[in-house]
mmCIF file of C-alpha atoms in Angstrom:
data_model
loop_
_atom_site.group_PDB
_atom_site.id
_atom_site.type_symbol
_atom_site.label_atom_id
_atom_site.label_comp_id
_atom_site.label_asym_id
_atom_site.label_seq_id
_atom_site.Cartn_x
_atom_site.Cartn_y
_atom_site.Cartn_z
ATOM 1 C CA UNK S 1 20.997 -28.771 17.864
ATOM 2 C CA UNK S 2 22.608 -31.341 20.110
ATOM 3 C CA UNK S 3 25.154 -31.124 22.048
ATOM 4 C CA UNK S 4 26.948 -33.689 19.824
ATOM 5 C CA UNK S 5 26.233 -31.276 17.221
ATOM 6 C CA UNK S 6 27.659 -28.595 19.258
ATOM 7 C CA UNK S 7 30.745 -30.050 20.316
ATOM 8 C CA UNK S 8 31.367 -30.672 16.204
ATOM 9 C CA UNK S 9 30.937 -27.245 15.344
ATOM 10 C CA UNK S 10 32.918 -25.785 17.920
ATOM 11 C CA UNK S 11 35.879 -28.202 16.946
ATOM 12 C CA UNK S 12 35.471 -27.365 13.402
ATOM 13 C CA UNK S 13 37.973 -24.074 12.979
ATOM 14 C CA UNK S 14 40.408 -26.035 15.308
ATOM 15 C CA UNK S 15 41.260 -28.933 12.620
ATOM 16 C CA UNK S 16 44.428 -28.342 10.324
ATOM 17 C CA UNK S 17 43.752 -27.537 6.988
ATOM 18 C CA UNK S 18 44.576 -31.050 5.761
ATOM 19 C CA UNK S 19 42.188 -32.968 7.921
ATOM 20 C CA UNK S 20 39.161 -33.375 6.034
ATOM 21 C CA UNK S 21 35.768 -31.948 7.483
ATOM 22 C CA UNK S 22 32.805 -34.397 8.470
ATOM 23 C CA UNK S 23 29.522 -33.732 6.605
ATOM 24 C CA UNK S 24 26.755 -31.791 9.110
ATOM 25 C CA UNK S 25 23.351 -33.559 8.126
ATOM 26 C CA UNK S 26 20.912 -30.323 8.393
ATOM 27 C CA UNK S 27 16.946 -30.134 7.425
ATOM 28 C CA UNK S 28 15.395 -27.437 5.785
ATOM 29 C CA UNK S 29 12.357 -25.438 7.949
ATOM 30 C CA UNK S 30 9.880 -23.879 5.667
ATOM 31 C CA UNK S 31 7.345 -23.536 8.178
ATOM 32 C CA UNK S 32 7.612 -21.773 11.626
ATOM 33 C CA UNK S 33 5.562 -23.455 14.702
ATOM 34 C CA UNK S 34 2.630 -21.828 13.590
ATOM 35 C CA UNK S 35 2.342 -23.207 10.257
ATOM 36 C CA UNK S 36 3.106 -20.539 8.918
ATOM 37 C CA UNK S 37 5.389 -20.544 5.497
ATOM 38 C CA UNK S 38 8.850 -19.152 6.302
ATOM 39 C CA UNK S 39 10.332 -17.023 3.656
ATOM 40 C CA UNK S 40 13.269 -18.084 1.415
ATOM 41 C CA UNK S 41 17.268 -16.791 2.931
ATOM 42 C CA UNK S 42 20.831 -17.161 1.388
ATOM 43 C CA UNK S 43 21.558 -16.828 5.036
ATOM 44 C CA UNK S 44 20.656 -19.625 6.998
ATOM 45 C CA UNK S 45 20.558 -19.976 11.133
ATOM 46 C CA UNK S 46 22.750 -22.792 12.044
ATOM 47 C CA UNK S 47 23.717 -20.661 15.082
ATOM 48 C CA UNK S 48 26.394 -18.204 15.875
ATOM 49 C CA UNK S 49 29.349 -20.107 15.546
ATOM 50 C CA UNK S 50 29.264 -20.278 11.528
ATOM 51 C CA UNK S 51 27.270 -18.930 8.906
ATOM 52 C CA UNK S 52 25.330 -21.143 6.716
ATOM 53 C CA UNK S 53 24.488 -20.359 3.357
ATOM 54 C CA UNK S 54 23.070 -21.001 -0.460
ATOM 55 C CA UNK S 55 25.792 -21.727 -3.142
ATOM 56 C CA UNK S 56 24.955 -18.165 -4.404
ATOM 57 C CA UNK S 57 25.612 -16.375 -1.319
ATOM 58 C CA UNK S 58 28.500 -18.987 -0.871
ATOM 59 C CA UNK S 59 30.065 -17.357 -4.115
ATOM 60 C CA UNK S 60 29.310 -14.069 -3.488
ATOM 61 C CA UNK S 61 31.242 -13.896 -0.052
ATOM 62 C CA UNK S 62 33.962 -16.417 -0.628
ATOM 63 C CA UNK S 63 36.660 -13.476 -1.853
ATOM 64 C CA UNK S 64 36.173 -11.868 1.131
ATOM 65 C CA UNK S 65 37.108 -15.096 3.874
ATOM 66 C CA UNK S 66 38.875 -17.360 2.071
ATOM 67 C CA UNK S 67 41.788 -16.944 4.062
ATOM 68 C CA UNK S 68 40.023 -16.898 6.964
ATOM 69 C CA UNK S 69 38.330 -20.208 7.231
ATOM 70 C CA UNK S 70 36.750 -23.104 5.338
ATOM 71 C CA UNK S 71 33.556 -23.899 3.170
ATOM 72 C CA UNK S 72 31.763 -27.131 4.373
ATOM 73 C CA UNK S 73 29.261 -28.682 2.372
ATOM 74 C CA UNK S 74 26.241 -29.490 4.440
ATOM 75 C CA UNK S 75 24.079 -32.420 3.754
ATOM 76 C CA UNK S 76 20.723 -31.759 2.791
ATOM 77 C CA UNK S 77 17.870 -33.516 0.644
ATOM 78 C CA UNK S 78 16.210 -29.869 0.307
ATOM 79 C CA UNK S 79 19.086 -28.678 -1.839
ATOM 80 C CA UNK S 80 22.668 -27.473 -1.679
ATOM 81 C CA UNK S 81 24.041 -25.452 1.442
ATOM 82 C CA UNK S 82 27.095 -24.971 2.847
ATOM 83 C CA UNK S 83 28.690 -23.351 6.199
ATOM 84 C CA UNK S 84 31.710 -21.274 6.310
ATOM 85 C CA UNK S 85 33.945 -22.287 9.546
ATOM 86 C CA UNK S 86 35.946 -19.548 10.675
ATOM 87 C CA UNK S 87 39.442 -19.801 12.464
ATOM 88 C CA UNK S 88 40.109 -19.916 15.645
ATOM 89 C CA UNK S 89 42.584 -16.715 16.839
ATOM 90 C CA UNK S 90 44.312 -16.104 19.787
ATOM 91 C CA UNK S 91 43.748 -12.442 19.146
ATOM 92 C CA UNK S 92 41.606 -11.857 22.883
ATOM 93 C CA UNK S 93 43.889 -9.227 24.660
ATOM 94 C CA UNK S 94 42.243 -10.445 27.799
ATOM 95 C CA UNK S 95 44.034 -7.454 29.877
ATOM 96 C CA UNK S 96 41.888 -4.506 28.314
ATOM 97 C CA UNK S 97 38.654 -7.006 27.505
ATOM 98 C CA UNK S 98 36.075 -7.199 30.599
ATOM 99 C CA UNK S 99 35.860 -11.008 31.261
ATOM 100 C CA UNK S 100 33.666 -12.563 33.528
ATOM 101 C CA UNK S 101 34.748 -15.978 35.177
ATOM 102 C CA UNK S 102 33.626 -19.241 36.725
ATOM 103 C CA UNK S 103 35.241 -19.323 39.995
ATOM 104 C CA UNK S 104 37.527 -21.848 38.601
ATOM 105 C CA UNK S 105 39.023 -19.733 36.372
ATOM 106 C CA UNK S 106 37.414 -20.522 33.126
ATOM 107 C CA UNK S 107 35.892 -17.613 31.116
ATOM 108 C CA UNK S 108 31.958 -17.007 31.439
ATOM 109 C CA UNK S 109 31.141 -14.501 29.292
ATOM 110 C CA UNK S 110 32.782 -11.189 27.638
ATOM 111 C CA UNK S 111 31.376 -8.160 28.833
ATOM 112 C CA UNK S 112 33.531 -5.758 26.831
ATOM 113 C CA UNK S 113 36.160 -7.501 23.933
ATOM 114 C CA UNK S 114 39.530 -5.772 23.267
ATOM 115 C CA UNK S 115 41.264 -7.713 20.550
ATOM 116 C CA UNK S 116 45.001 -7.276 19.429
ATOM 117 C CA UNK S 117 44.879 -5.276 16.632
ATOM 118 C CA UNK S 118 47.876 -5.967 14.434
ATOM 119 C CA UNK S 119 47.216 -9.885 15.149
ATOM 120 C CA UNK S 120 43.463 -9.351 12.991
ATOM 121 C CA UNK S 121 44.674 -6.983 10.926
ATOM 122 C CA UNK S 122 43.970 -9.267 7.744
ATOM 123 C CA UNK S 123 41.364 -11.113 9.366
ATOM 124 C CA UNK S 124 37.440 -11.121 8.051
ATOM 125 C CA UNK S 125 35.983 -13.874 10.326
ATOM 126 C CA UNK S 126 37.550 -15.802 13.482
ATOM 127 C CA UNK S 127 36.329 -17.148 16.594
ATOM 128 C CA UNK S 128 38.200 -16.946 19.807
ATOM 129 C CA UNK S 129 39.638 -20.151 22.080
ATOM 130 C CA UNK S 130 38.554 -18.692 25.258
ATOM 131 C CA UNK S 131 34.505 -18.763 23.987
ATOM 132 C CA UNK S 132 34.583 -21.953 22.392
ATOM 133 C CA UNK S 133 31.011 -22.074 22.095
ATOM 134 C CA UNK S 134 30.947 -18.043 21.650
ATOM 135 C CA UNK S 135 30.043 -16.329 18.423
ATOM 136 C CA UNK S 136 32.344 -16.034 15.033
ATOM 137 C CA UNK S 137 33.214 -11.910 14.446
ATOM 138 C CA UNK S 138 32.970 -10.325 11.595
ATOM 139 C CA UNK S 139 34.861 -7.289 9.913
ATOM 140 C CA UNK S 140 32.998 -4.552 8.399
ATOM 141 C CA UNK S 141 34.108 -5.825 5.311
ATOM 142 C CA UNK S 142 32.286 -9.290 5.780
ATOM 143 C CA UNK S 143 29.359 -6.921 7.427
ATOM 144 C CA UNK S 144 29.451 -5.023 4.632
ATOM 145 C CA UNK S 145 29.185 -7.925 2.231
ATOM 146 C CA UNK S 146 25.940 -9.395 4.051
ATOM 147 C CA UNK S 147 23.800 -6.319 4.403
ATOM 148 C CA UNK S 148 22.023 -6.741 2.285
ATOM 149 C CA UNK S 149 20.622 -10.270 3.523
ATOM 150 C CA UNK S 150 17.183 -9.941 4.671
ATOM 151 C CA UNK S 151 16.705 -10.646 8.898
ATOM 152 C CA UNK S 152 20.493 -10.526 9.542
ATOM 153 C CA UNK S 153 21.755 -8.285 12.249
ATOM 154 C CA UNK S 154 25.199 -7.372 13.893
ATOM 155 C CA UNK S 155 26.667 -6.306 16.708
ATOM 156 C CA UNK S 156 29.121 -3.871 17.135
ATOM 157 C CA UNK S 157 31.327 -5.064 20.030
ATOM 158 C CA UNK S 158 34.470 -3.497 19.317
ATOM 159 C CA UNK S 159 36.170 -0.432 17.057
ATOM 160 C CA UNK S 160 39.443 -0.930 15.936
ATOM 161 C CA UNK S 161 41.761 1.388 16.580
ATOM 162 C CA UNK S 162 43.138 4.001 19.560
ATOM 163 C CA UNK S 163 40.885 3.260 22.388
#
């Protein structure tokens, strides 16, 4: 991925809702460096900040964020994919989260997230403003929902509720 590419994607759950998304060119790897043939996924690696996807998982998961974010189709001569672009949420409580910082001020990396809880109550996916090139969380009901996708793997980095 460039960092062209990058900057795109991380700009992605920032647009309004009326401004039309551009069209990620993306290639389909059915080999690894090897050689080797790489097995077929409904889950794709496009990286952490979105999840890319067949049209079947597409379908299958779309209930569950469509409030939260937008489908983009990607452009592909292998076939049809698309990429789910979460929001981005203010919802950090940065006073009970561990946050390392640049001496500058900006944030580094999260050590420990707190999030305010009644501000994600409804959420399934987001992304935060002060990672802009940090991962997109997930909901145990969006967890739940991709379990069952072969080679995909979560993190638990926080528990709702009383601390």
């Amino acid at each position: 991925m460039t960092s062209d590419d990058l900057r795109a994607l991380t700009a992605l759950g920032r647009r309004p809702d009326d401004e039309p998304l551009p069209r990620i060119q993306v290639r389909l790897i059915d080999v690894d460096e090897q050689g080797r043939r790489l097995q077929p996924a409904a889950l794709l690696w496009l990286g952490s900040l979105a999840l890319a996807m067949t049209p079947a998982l597409k379908s299958r998961i779309e209930p569950v964020v469509r409030a939260d974010g937008r489908f983009v189709e990607l452009a592909c001569d292998d076939g049809e994919f698309w990429m789910f672009v979460p929001q981005v949420r203010d919802v950090l409580d940065e006073a009970r989260s561990h946050i390392v910082r640049f001496a500058e001020g900006n944030v580094m990396y999260v050590e420990r997230y707190a999030f305010k809880g009644a501000e994600i109550a409804e959420a399934t996916a987001f992304r935060i403003p002060q990672v802009p090139n940090g991962p997109m969380f997930c909901v145990r009901q969006l967890v739940e929902a991709l379990a069952s996708e072969q080679g995909v793997r979560f993190a638990e980095v926080w528990r709702s509720g009383p601390d």
